[in-house]
PDB file of C-alpha atoms in Angstrom:
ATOM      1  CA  UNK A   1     109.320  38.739  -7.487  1.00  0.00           C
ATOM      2  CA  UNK A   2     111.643  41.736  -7.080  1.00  0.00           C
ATOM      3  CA  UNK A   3     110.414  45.355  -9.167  1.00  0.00           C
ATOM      4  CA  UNK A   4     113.559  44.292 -11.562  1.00  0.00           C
ATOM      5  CA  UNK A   5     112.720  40.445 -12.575  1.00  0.00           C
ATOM      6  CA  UNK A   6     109.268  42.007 -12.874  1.00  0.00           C
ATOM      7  CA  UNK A   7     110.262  44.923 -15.665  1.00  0.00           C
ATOM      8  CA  UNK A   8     111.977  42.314 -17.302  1.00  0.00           C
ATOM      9  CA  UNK A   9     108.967  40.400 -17.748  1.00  0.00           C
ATOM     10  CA  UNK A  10     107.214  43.195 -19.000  1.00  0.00           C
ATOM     11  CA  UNK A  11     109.456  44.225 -21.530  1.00  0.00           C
ATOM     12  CA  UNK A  12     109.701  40.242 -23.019  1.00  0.00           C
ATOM     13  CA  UNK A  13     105.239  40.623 -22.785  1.00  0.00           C
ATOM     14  CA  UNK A  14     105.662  43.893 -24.508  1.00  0.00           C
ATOM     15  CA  UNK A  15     108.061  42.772 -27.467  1.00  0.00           C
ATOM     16  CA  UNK A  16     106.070  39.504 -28.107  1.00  0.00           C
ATOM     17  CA  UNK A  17     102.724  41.250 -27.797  1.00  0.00           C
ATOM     18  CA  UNK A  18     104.001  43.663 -30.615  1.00  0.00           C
ATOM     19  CA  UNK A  19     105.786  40.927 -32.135  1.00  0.00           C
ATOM     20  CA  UNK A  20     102.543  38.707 -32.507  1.00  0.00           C
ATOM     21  CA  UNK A  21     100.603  41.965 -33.918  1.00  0.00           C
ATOM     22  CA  UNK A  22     103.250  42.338 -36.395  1.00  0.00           C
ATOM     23  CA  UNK A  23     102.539  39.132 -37.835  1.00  0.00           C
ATOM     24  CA  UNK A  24      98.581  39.579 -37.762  1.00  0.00           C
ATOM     25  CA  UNK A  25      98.986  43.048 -39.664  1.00  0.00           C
ATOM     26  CA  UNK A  26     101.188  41.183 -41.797  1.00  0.00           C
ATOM     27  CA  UNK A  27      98.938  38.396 -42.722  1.00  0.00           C
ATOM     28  CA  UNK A  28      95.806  40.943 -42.684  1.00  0.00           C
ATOM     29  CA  UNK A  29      98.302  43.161 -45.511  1.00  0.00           C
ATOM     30  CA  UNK A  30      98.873  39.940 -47.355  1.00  0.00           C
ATOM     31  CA  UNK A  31      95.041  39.157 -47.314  1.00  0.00           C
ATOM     32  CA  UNK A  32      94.422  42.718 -48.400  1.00  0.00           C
ATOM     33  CA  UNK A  33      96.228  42.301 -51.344  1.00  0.00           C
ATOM     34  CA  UNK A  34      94.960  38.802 -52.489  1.00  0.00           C
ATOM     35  CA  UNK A  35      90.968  40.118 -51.529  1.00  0.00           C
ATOM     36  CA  UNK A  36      92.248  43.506 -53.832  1.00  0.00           C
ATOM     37  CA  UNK A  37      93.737  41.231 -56.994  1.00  0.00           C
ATOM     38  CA  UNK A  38      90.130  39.135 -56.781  1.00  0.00           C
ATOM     39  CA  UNK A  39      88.160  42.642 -56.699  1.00  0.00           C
ATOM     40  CA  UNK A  40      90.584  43.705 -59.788  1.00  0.00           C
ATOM     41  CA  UNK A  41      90.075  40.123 -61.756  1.00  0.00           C
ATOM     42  CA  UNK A  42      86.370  40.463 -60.855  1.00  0.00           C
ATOM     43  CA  UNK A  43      86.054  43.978 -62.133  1.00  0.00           C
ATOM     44  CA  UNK A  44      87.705  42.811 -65.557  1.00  0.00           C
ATOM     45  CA  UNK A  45      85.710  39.950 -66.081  1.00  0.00           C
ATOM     46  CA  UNK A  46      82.344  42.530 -65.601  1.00  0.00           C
ATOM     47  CA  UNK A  47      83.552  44.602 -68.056  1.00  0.00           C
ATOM     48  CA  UNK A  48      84.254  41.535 -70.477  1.00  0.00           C
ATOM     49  CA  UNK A  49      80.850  39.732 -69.401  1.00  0.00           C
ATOM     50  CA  UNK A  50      79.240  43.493 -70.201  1.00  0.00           C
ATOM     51  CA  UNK A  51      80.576  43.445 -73.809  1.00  0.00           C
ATOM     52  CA  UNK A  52      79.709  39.935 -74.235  1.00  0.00           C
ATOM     53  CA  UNK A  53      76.338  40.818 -73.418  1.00  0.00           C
ATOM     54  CA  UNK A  54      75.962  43.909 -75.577  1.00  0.00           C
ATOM     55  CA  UNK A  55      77.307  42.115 -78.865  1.00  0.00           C
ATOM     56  CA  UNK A  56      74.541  38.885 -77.924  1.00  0.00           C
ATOM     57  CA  UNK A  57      71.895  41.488 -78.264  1.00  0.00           C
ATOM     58  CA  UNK A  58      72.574  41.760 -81.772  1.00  0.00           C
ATOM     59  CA  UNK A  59      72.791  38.417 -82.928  1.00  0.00           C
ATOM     60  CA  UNK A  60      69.189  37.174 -84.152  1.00  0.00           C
ATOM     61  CA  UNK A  61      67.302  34.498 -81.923  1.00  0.00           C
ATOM     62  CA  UNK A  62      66.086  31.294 -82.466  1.00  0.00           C
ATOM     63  CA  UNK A  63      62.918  32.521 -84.010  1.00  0.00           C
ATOM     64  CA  UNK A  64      64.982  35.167 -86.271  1.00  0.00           C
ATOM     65  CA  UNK A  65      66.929  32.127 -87.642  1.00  0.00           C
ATOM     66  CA  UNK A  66      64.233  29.665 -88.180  1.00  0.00           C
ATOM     67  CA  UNK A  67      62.790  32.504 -90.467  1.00  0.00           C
ATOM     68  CA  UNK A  68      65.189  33.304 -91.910  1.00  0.00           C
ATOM     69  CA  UNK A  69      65.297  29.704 -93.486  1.00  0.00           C
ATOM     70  CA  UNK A  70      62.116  29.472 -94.307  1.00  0.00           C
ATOM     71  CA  UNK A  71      62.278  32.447 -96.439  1.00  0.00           C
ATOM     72  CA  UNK A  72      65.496  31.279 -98.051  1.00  0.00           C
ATOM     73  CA  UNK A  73      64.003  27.979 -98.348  1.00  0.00           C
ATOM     74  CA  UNK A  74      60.563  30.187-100.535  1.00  0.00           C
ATOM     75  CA  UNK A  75      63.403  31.812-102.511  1.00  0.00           C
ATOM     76  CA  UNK A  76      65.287  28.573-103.805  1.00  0.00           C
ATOM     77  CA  UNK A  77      61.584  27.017-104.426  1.00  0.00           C
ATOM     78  CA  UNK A  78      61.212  30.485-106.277  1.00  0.00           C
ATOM     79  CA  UNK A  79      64.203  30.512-108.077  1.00  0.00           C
ATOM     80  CA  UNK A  80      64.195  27.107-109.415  1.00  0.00           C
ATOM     81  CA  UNK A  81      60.202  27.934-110.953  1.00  0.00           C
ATOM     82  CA  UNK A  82      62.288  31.146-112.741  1.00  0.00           C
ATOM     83  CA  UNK A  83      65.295  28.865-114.337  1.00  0.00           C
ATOM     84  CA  UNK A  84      62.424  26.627-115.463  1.00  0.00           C
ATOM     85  CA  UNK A  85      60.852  29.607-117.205  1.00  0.00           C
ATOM     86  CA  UNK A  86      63.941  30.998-118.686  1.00  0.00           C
ATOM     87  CA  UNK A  87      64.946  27.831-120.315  1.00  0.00           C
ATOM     88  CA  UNK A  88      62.905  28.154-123.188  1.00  0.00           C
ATOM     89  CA  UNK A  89      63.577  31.554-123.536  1.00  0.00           C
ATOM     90  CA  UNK A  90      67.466  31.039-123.654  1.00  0.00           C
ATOM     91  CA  UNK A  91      66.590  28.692-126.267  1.00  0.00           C
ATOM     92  CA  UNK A  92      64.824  30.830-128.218  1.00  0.00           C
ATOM     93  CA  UNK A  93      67.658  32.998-128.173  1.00  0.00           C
ATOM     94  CA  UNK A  94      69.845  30.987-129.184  1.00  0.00           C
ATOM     95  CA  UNK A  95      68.152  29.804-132.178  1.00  0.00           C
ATOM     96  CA  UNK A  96      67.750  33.191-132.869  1.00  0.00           C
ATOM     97  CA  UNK A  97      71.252  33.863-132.755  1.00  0.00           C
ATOM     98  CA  UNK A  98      72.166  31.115-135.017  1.00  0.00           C
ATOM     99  CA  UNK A  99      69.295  32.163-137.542  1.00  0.00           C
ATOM    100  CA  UNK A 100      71.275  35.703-137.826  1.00  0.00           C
ATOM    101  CA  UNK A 101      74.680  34.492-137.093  1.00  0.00           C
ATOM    102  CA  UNK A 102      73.819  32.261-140.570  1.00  0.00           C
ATOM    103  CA  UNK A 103      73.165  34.835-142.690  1.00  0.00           C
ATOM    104  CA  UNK A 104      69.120  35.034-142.281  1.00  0.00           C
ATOM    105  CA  UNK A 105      68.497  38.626-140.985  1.00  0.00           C
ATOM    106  CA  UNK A 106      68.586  41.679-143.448  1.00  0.00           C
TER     107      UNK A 106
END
């Protein structure tokens, strides 16, 4: 091979070498940018677990709950022994009412 064919050569190595590392810096860009959109997505979705979290902290528990209806469960029994006393009251009352309503008190 002759110093000319042999520049030639060189120059068609040269332009696909840079060629072919083109396309890799190209493909390593694009990656970039898809790894950079998953860090972004990732970050939002720790910020959104992180509030999640923080608002689950004040809900009650299991425990919290199940008391909770046992009291609630005392206060109907509760109530319901109240009505049972106020019943004859009312009606007391009302008789009362009727007695003046008829002409009875002075």
């Amino acid at each position: 091979m002759d110093s000319g064919t042999m520049a030639q050569w060189a120059a068609v190595f040269v332009s696909v070498t840079f060629s072919l590392a083109a396309m890799v810096l190209a493909w390593i860009n694009r990656r970039s940018d898809k790894i950079e959109a998953v860090e972004a997505t990732c970050d939002a979705l720790d910020k959104r677990l992180a509030t999640v979290e923080t608002e689950v902290k004040h809900l009650p528990n299991v425990d919290l709950v199940h008391e909770l209806q046992l009291t609630m469960a005392e206060m109907r029994g509760e109530m319901k022994t109240l009505l049972a006393r106020v019943e004859p009251i009312k009606a007391i009352s009302e008789r009362l009412q009727n007695w003046a309503l008829e002409g009875h008190a002075k």
